Each structure stands twice: as C-alpha cells, then as structure tokens.
C-alpha cells in the first residue's frame, strides 16, 4: 500500500500492511496478529510530521478510525468541560466543536494539521499555546496488549516532545477545556490562520518545521542567514517563503530531503555553532543513507 499519497510530504515507500482499526477490539486483534508474526507496528496520524523512508514501512501500519477517531463532551462542570477525544480525531473539527460549545483556549490546535494522537506525541503547539496543559488523561495500549490510563502530568510533555515510548499506541484522551468568549477566540483563530497563509508554503507538500527552534532563536532565521532559501537537492527545496520548511517540488525522495536538511544543519553548525535538532520524525526504511530514523 503506497504511503506517499497518505502523508503531508507526499514522499515515502509503501506500507507492508495498512490497517484501520475502528475500536479497541479491532486494535487488540491487529496487535495480537502483529505479535504472532513478530511484525513491527507503526501508528500514523495524517503524516504531517513524518518523513517516510523511500524503503517504506515494514510490518503493520495503523491508522485509527471509527470510535478511535471520534470526540464528544464527557462531563460539563459549568466553567469547563471534559472532552473525550479519540487519538485518530482530526484537530480542526475538534476545535470547531469546542468553539461551538463556548469552550476556548485550544484554538491554536486548529492551525496545526493532524490528528489528536499526533498532537499528543509531539505536544503540538503554535502561537504561544501547546496541547499538554489541557490533557487530563491519555489512554495507552502497548504492543504487548497491556493497557493504561496515564494522567496528563505523567506524560512528560516538553517542547515538541512527550514521554510516550515507541511501543505505546495512544487510543484516546480526556481534555479539560475552560468556557470563555468564543467570538473572541474565533477572531483570534482567523488571525492565526491568516498569519500562516502569508508566512508558510501551504501550496507545496511539506511536513511543517523540519527542525525545532533552538533555545532563544529560530531555526528558519539561522538557515536563511546561511543563504539557503531556495536551495535544492533533487526535487526537495528549502522553501523560498520560510527557511525552516522543506518542500517537495514533485517526486522528491526521502533521501533528498535528508541530504538537504543535513546540509542546512551542517552550515548552521559551522556558522553559528548551533546544532539543530530534527522536529520531523524520520520513520520507516531510510536505507540509502543508512539512517535508522528517529
Ligand atoms: C503545514 C504544516 C504546519 C505545521 N505547523 C505546526 C505547528 O505550528 N506546530 C506544531 O506543533 N506542529 C506543526 N506541524 C507538524 C504536525 O502538524 C504536528 O506535529 C501534528 O501534531 C502531527 O499530527 P499527525 O496526526 O499528522 O501525526 P503524524 O505525523 O502522523 O505522526 C507524528 C508522530 O506521532 C506518532 N503517532 C501518531 N499518532 C499516534 C498514536 N495514536 N499513537 C502513537 N503514536 C502516534 C507517529 O508514529 C509519528 O512518530 C505542521 C505540519 C505542517 C504540514
């Protein structure tokens, strides 16, 4: 099953097996089959923060669907509400529902492409907000079939990271979102979207920021200062609009993206002494460069 068309970068080889479990029972069955065959398991959301290797992904690739991609209000406290969110739910419709109910503070999430599970793993954030502080509890299933409800305070959320381990599949979460001025929140969301449209290459396939911002600086500023805007390797290009984005000009290969990112990181290191850290996750088989991914 080709994965390129299913991820934001439009890059990557095939999934050996792609399964869309719709509920906990289907997920448990898929995991028990993977265990029986000793197959590795990878979960993909919308693939907006991954670079899939040109060799594809071995074993089982899961995309959560059905009940595992649903959301609803669990408990209304008056001043706040608890929301049950499946890890496969998309961010933008979730935020639309919250605003419709007068629940505010999470609007930034509607500007970040992806699923709620991907947002939890990455502690996705933008415009001064991040999802971690809203999380009360996360449902986790390990590949060995054991399950856990983990309190948000134990998820070790940090800047574009969390403490979830590779063998842990997030199934759902409970959020606590306060009530507030929904009209003002919608206005703020419109402004954030507008800002993005003018500063990010939304019309070319990409996976968002390639590198995390180093403390006190911006990866895009450093790469631009090295004169790398517009630089290409094959069909991968450092965006002319935002230097921390690599765009796929059409038919780019993962190894070209890695080569271009390595070139940018090396020049930033030489010129500023700063080691850039990948934000995009390299997953699957990056054989050609011998890169095991991260
Ligand atoms: C144009 C653009 C702009 C972006 N802007 C931002 C931004 O402002 N802020 C920001 O934080 N990010 C941004 N991103 C990156 C990306 O949107 C976020 O990281 C998003 O949260 C990823 O969600 P996803 O569903 O696409 O995850 P994927 O990319 O599919 O997966 C990301 C990682 O999470 C793992 N994963 C996904 N779901 C699960 C699960 N249920 N259980 C276990 N592991 C799982 C995957 O295996 C992978 O390692 C941007 C991306 C693009 C393309």
Short mmCIF file of C-alpha atoms and ligand atoms in Angstrom, two decimals:
data_model
loop_
_atom_site.label_atom_id
_atom_site.label_comp_id
_atom_site.label_asym_id
_atom_site.label_seq_id
_atom_site.Cartn_x
_atom_site.Cartn_y
_atom_site.Cartn_z
CA UNK A 1 0.00 0.00 0.00
CA UNK A 2 1.77 3.25 -1.14
CA UNK A 3 2.12 5.71 1.74
CA UNK A 4 3.27 8.76 -0.24
CA UNK A 5 -0.28 9.90 -1.08
CA UNK A 6 -1.29 9.46 2.60
CA UNK A 7 1.31 11.76 4.18
CA UNK A 8 1.71 15.54 4.01
CA UNK A 9 5.16 15.42 2.34
CA UNK A 10 3.81 13.12 -0.43
CA UNK A 11 7.05 11.13 -0.03
CA UNK A 12 7.81 7.57 1.03
CA UNK A 13 7.69 3.92 0.04
CA UNK A 14 4.82 1.54 0.76
CA UNK A 15 3.40 0.15 4.00
CA UNK A 16 3.78 -3.62 4.13
CA UNK A 17 0.30 -3.86 5.69
CA UNK A 18 -2.04 -0.95 6.43
CA UNK A 19 -4.90 -1.48 8.89
CA UNK A 20 -7.60 0.92 10.08
CA UNK A 21 -8.91 -0.32 13.45
CA UNK A 22 -12.30 1.22 14.31
CA UNK A 23 -12.45 0.34 18.02
CA UNK A 24 -10.44 -1.11 20.90
CA UNK A 25 -11.36 -4.70 19.96
CA UNK A 26 -10.17 -4.32 16.35
CA UNK A 27 -6.98 -2.67 17.60
CA UNK A 28 -6.38 -5.55 20.05
CA UNK A 29 -6.87 -8.08 17.21
CA UNK A 30 -4.44 -6.23 14.93
CA UNK A 31 -1.83 -6.13 17.71
CA UNK A 32 -2.21 -9.81 18.52
CA UNK A 33 -1.68 -10.68 14.82
CA UNK A 34 1.41 -8.45 14.75
CA UNK A 35 2.75 -10.23 17.84
CA UNK A 36 2.07 -13.64 16.30
CA UNK A 37 4.13 -12.75 13.20
CA UNK A 38 6.73 -10.70 15.10
CA UNK A 39 5.84 -7.73 12.89
CA UNK A 40 6.80 -4.17 13.93
CA UNK A 41 3.89 -1.75 14.48
CA UNK A 42 3.82 1.93 13.48
CA UNK A 43 0.92 4.33 14.03
CA UNK A 44 0.35 7.11 11.54
CA UNK A 45 -1.97 10.06 12.03
CA UNK A 46 -2.26 12.28 8.98
CA UNK A 47 1.50 12.02 8.46
CA UNK A 48 2.01 15.78 8.82
CA UNK A 49 5.12 15.46 10.96
CA UNK A 50 6.87 12.47 9.40
CA UNK A 51 9.30 11.71 6.62
CA UNK A 52 8.60 8.13 5.49
CA UNK A 53 11.73 6.42 4.13
CA UNK A 54 11.98 5.53 0.45
CA UNK A 55 12.00 1.87 1.51
CA UNK A 56 8.55 2.24 3.10
CA UNK A 57 7.48 0.88 6.48
CA UNK A 58 7.89 -2.78 7.42
CA UNK A 59 5.22 -4.64 9.35
CA UNK A 60 1.89 -3.17 10.36
CA UNK A 61 0.94 0.47 9.87
CA UNK A 62 -2.12 1.54 11.84
CA UNK A 63 -4.40 4.49 11.14
CA UNK A 64 -7.06 4.89 13.83
CA UNK A 65 -10.64 5.27 12.58
CA UNK A 66 -14.28 4.95 13.74
CA UNK A 67 -14.71 5.21 17.53
CA UNK A 68 -10.96 5.75 17.83
CA UNK A 69 -11.33 8.94 15.78
CA UNK A 70 -14.45 10.28 17.49
CA UNK A 71 -14.90 13.02 20.12
CA UNK A 72 -17.67 14.12 22.48
CA UNK A 73 -18.31 16.05 25.69
CA UNK A 74 -17.81 13.73 28.66
CA UNK A 75 -18.69 15.90 31.64
CA UNK A 76 -19.75 19.54 31.92
CA UNK A 77 -18.53 21.32 35.06
CA UNK A 78 -20.17 24.64 34.18
CA UNK A 79 -16.97 26.72 33.97
CA UNK A 80 -15.21 23.99 32.00
CA UNK A 81 -15.96 20.72 30.24
CA UNK A 82 -14.21 17.41 29.94
CA UNK A 83 -13.89 16.20 26.36
CA UNK A 84 -13.25 12.60 25.34
CA UNK A 85 -11.17 12.55 22.16
CA UNK A 86 -10.16 9.54 20.07
CA UNK A 87 -6.49 9.70 19.06
CA UNK A 88 -7.46 9.44 15.37
CA UNK A 89 -9.71 12.55 15.54
CA UNK A 90 -8.68 15.49 13.38
CA UNK A 91 -7.69 18.70 15.17
CA UNK A 92 -9.71 21.21 13.13
CA UNK A 93 -13.21 19.66 13.56
CA UNK A 94 -12.47 19.08 17.26
CA UNK A 95 -11.72 22.78 17.73
CA UNK A 96 -14.85 23.72 15.73
CA UNK A 97 -16.96 21.69 18.16
CA UNK A 98 -15.24 23.24 21.19
CA UNK A 99 -15.84 26.78 19.91
CA UNK A 100 -19.45 25.90 19.10
CA UNK A 101 -19.86 24.90 22.76
CA UNK A 102 -18.14 28.07 24.01
CA UNK A 103 -15.00 26.18 25.12
CA UNK A 104 -11.85 28.16 24.43
CA UNK A 105 -8.08 28.18 24.73
CA UNK A 106 -7.28 25.32 22.33
CA UNK A 107 -7.94 27.30 19.10
CA UNK A 108 -4.24 27.21 18.15
CA UNK A 109 -4.69 23.46 17.53
CA UNK A 110 -6.95 24.17 14.54
CA UNK A 111 -3.97 25.75 12.77
CA UNK A 112 -1.90 22.55 13.16
CA UNK A 113 -2.67 19.82 10.63
CA UNK A 114 -3.06 16.34 12.04
CA UNK A 115 -4.79 14.01 14.45
CA UNK A 116 -5.12 14.35 18.18
CA UNK A 117 -2.79 11.36 18.72
CA UNK A 118 -0.10 13.06 16.63
CA UNK A 119 -0.65 16.26 18.63
CA UNK A 120 -0.15 14.38 21.92
CA UNK A 121 3.01 12.62 20.76
CA UNK A 122 4.52 15.90 19.51
CA UNK A 123 2.95 18.10 22.23
CA UNK A 124 1.85 20.15 19.24
CA UNK A 125 1.77 23.88 19.76
CA UNK A 126 1.62 27.20 17.99
CA UNK A 127 1.10 30.90 18.64
CA UNK A 128 2.09 30.55 22.31
CA UNK A 129 -0.12 27.54 23.15
CA UNK A 130 0.53 23.81 23.34
CA UNK A 131 -1.78 20.87 23.96
CA UNK A 132 -0.06 19.31 27.03
CA UNK A 133 -1.58 21.58 29.71
CA UNK A 134 -5.14 20.70 28.61
CA UNK A 135 -4.61 16.93 28.93
CA UNK A 136 -6.12 15.22 31.98
CA UNK A 137 -5.52 11.62 30.96
CA UNK A 138 -4.33 9.54 27.98
CA UNK A 139 -5.37 6.01 27.02
CA UNK A 140 -2.36 3.89 26.05
CA UNK A 141 -2.20 0.37 24.60
CA UNK A 142 1.21 -1.26 24.35
CA UNK A 143 2.14 -3.59 21.52
CA UNK A 144 2.18 -6.43 24.07
CA UNK A 145 -1.55 -5.77 24.60
CA UNK A 146 -1.35 -4.18 28.07
CA UNK A 147 -3.41 -1.03 28.61
CA UNK A 148 -3.03 2.01 30.84
CA UNK A 149 -4.80 5.28 31.66
CA UNK A 150 -1.95 7.76 32.15
CA UNK A 151 -2.53 11.09 33.94
CA UNK A 152 -1.53 14.12 31.85
CA UNK A 153 1.03 15.19 34.48
CA UNK A 154 2.91 11.89 33.89
CA UNK A 155 3.11 12.30 30.09
CA UNK A 156 6.34 14.33 30.32
CA UNK A 157 5.23 16.95 27.78
CA UNK A 158 8.01 19.31 26.65
CA UNK A 159 8.79 21.48 23.64
CA UNK A 160 7.58 19.40 20.67
CA UNK A 161 8.03 16.20 22.62
CA UNK A 162 6.35 13.85 25.09
CA UNK A 163 7.45 10.87 27.13
CA UNK A 164 5.41 8.25 25.19
CA UNK A 165 7.53 5.30 24.12
CA UNK A 166 7.69 3.76 20.62
CA UNK A 167 5.82 0.64 21.78
CA UNK A 168 2.91 2.74 23.09
CA UNK A 169 -0.15 3.41 20.96
CA UNK A 170 -2.34 6.28 22.11
CA UNK A 171 -6.01 5.47 21.72
CA UNK A 172 -7.80 8.45 23.29
CA UNK A 173 -7.50 11.30 25.76
CA UNK A 174 -9.59 13.30 28.19
CA UNK A 175 -9.15 17.07 27.99
CA UNK A 176 -10.37 19.80 30.29
CA UNK A 177 -11.24 22.97 28.39
CA UNK A 178 -12.50 26.17 30.04
CA UNK A 179 -15.55 28.16 28.97
CA UNK A 180 -14.90 31.65 27.62
CA UNK A 181 -15.52 34.21 24.92
CA UNK A 182 -15.99 32.06 21.79
CA UNK A 183 -16.43 35.06 19.45
CA UNK A 184 -13.06 36.48 20.53
CA UNK A 185 -11.48 33.01 20.22
CA UNK A 186 -12.82 32.62 16.64
CA UNK A 187 -11.47 36.04 15.73
CA UNK A 188 -8.07 35.05 17.17
CA UNK A 189 -8.15 31.79 15.17
CA UNK A 190 -8.89 33.71 11.94
CA UNK A 191 -5.89 35.94 12.63
CA UNK A 192 -3.60 32.95 13.30
CA UNK A 193 -4.73 31.27 10.05
CA UNK A 194 -4.16 34.48 8.11
CA UNK A 195 -0.64 34.83 9.54
CA UNK A 196 0.19 31.27 8.48
CA UNK A 197 -1.11 31.67 4.97
CA UNK A 198 1.28 34.54 4.37
CA UNK A 199 4.34 33.00 6.07
CA UNK A 200 4.20 29.26 5.22
CA UNK A 201 4.30 27.37 1.90
CA UNK A 202 0.75 26.00 2.18
CA UNK A 203 0.50 25.21 -1.55
CA UNK A 204 3.51 22.84 -1.69
CA UNK A 205 3.71 19.45 0.10
CA UNK A 206 5.77 19.71 3.30
CA UNK A 207 5.84 18.40 6.87
CA UNK A 208 5.93 21.70 8.76
CA UNK A 209 9.08 22.82 10.54
CA UNK A 210 11.97 20.49 9.75
CA UNK A 211 13.95 21.50 12.86
CA UNK A 212 12.96 22.50 16.38
CA UNK A 213 13.81 26.08 17.26
CA UNK A 214 16.99 26.19 19.34
CA UNK A 215 16.68 27.99 22.70
CA UNK A 216 16.32 31.74 22.17
CA UNK A 217 16.46 31.60 18.36
CA UNK A 218 14.63 30.39 15.27
CA UNK A 219 15.81 27.58 13.00
CA UNK A 220 14.33 29.42 9.99
CA UNK A 221 16.30 32.59 10.76
CA UNK A 222 19.57 30.63 11.07
CA UNK A 223 19.05 28.69 7.83
CA UNK A 224 18.04 31.84 5.96
CA UNK A 225 21.15 33.63 7.29
CA UNK A 226 23.24 30.87 5.67
CA UNK A 227 21.75 31.92 2.32
CA UNK A 228 19.94 28.61 1.84
CA UNK A 229 16.42 29.76 0.92
CA UNK A 230 15.56 28.13 -2.40
CA UNK A 231 18.46 25.59 -2.26
CA UNK A 232 17.51 22.23 -3.77
CA UNK A 233 18.69 18.63 -3.63
CA UNK A 234 16.84 16.76 -6.36
CA UNK A 235 13.18 17.71 -6.02
CA UNK A 236 13.47 18.78 -2.37
CA UNK A 237 13.78 22.52 -1.82
CA UNK A 238 14.30 24.78 1.20
CA UNK A 239 11.18 26.90 0.93
CA UNK A 240 11.65 30.34 -0.55
CA UNK A 241 8.96 31.59 1.87
CA UNK A 242 10.14 30.03 5.16
CA UNK A 243 13.64 28.55 5.51
CA UNK A 244 12.65 26.00 8.19
CA UNK A 245 10.31 24.28 5.71
CA UNK A 246 11.49 21.82 3.07
CA UNK A 247 9.01 21.46 0.24
CA UNK A 248 8.51 18.65 -2.26
CA UNK A 249 8.65 20.19 -5.74
CA UNK A 250 7.20 16.96 -7.17
CA UNK A 251 8.54 13.42 -6.90
CA UNK A 252 11.11 14.20 -4.18
CA UNK A 253 12.66 11.23 -2.40
CA UNK A 254 13.18 10.95 1.33
CA UNK A 255 16.94 10.71 0.84
CA UNK A 256 16.90 14.08 -0.95
CA UNK A 257 15.07 15.69 1.98
CA UNK A 258 17.56 14.16 4.43
CA UNK A 259 20.53 15.33 2.33
CA UNK A 260 19.12 18.88 2.15
CA UNK A 261 18.34 19.02 5.88
CA UNK A 262 21.81 17.66 6.70
CA UNK A 263 23.35 20.36 4.51
CA UNK A 264 21.34 23.08 6.30
CA UNK A 265 22.22 21.69 9.74
CA UNK A 266 25.93 21.48 8.84
CA UNK A 267 26.03 25.09 7.61
CA UNK A 268 24.19 26.38 10.70
CA UNK A 269 26.63 24.45 12.92
CA UNK A 270 29.66 25.84 11.04
CA UNK A 271 28.46 29.41 11.05
CA UNK A 272 26.70 29.73 14.43
CA UNK A 273 27.95 26.72 16.43
CA UNK A 274 24.31 25.65 16.97
CA UNK A 275 23.27 22.01 16.50
CA UNK A 276 19.75 21.89 15.02
CA UNK A 277 17.53 19.02 16.15
CA UNK A 278 15.01 17.42 13.77
CA UNK A 279 11.36 18.09 14.63
CA UNK A 280 10.06 15.97 11.73
CA UNK A 281 10.27 12.28 12.60
CA UNK A 282 12.04 10.02 10.13
CA UNK A 283 10.19 6.72 10.13
CA UNK A 284 10.47 3.51 8.13
CA UNK A 285 13.34 2.37 5.94
CA UNK A 286 15.80 5.13 5.09
CA UNK A 287 18.14 2.52 3.60
CA UNK A 288 20.02 4.59 1.11
CA UNK A 289 21.58 6.84 3.77
CA UNK A 290 21.81 4.07 6.35
CA UNK A 291 19.63 6.26 8.57
CA UNK A 292 17.64 4.24 11.08
CA UNK A 293 15.19 7.10 11.60
CA UNK A 294 14.36 8.73 14.94
C1 LIG B 1 1.98 22.97 7.08
C2 LIG B 1 2.28 22.40 8.43
C3 LIG B 1 2.32 23.23 9.53
C4 LIG B 1 2.61 22.71 10.81
N1 LIG B 1 2.62 23.55 11.88
C5 LIG B 1 2.84 23.05 13.12
C6 LIG B 1 2.81 23.90 14.27
O1 LIG B 1 2.57 25.09 14.19
N2 LIG B 1 3.03 23.34 15.49
C7 LIG B 1 3.29 22.02 15.64
O2 LIG B 1 3.46 21.56 16.79
N3 LIG B 1 3.33 21.19 14.58
C8 LIG B 1 3.12 21.66 13.32
N4 LIG B 1 3.16 20.83 12.24
C9 LIG B 1 3.53 19.42 12.43
C10 LIG B 1 2.32 18.47 12.61
O3 LIG B 1 1.17 19.04 12.06
C11 LIG B 1 2.09 18.13 14.09
O4 LIG B 1 3.23 17.54 14.69
C12 LIG B 1 0.89 17.19 14.26
O5 LIG B 1 0.54 17.14 15.63
C13 LIG B 1 1.18 15.76 13.74
O6 LIG B 1 -0.05 15.04 13.74
P1 LIG B 1 -0.26 13.82 12.74
O7 LIG B 1 -1.56 13.20 13.06
O8 LIG B 1 -0.08 14.26 11.33
O9 LIG B 1 0.93 12.86 13.20
P2 LIG B 1 1.91 12.02 12.27
O10 LIG B 1 2.78 12.96 11.52
O11 LIG B 1 1.15 11.01 11.52
O12 LIG B 1 2.77 11.29 13.39
C14 LIG B 1 3.68 12.01 14.20
C15 LIG B 1 4.33 11.01 15.18
O13 LIG B 1 3.35 10.57 16.11
C16 LIG B 1 3.19 9.15 16.04
N5 LIG B 1 1.77 8.90 16.26
C17 LIG B 1 0.71 9.48 15.62
N6 LIG B 1 -0.45 9.06 16.16
C18 LIG B 1 -0.13 8.18 17.14
C19 LIG B 1 -0.87 7.41 18.07
N7 LIG B 1 -2.21 7.41 18.09
N8 LIG B 1 -0.20 6.60 18.95
C20 LIG B 1 1.16 6.57 18.94
N9 LIG B 1 1.93 7.27 18.10
C21 LIG B 1 1.29 8.08 17.20
C22 LIG B 1 3.71 8.73 14.67
O14 LIG B 1 4.17 7.39 14.67
C23 LIG B 1 4.84 9.73 14.47
O15 LIG B 1 6.00 9.31 15.17
C24 LIG B 1 2.87 21.32 10.96
C25 LIG B 1 2.82 20.49 9.83
C26 LIG B 1 2.54 21.01 8.58
C27 LIG B 1 2.48 20.08 7.41
#
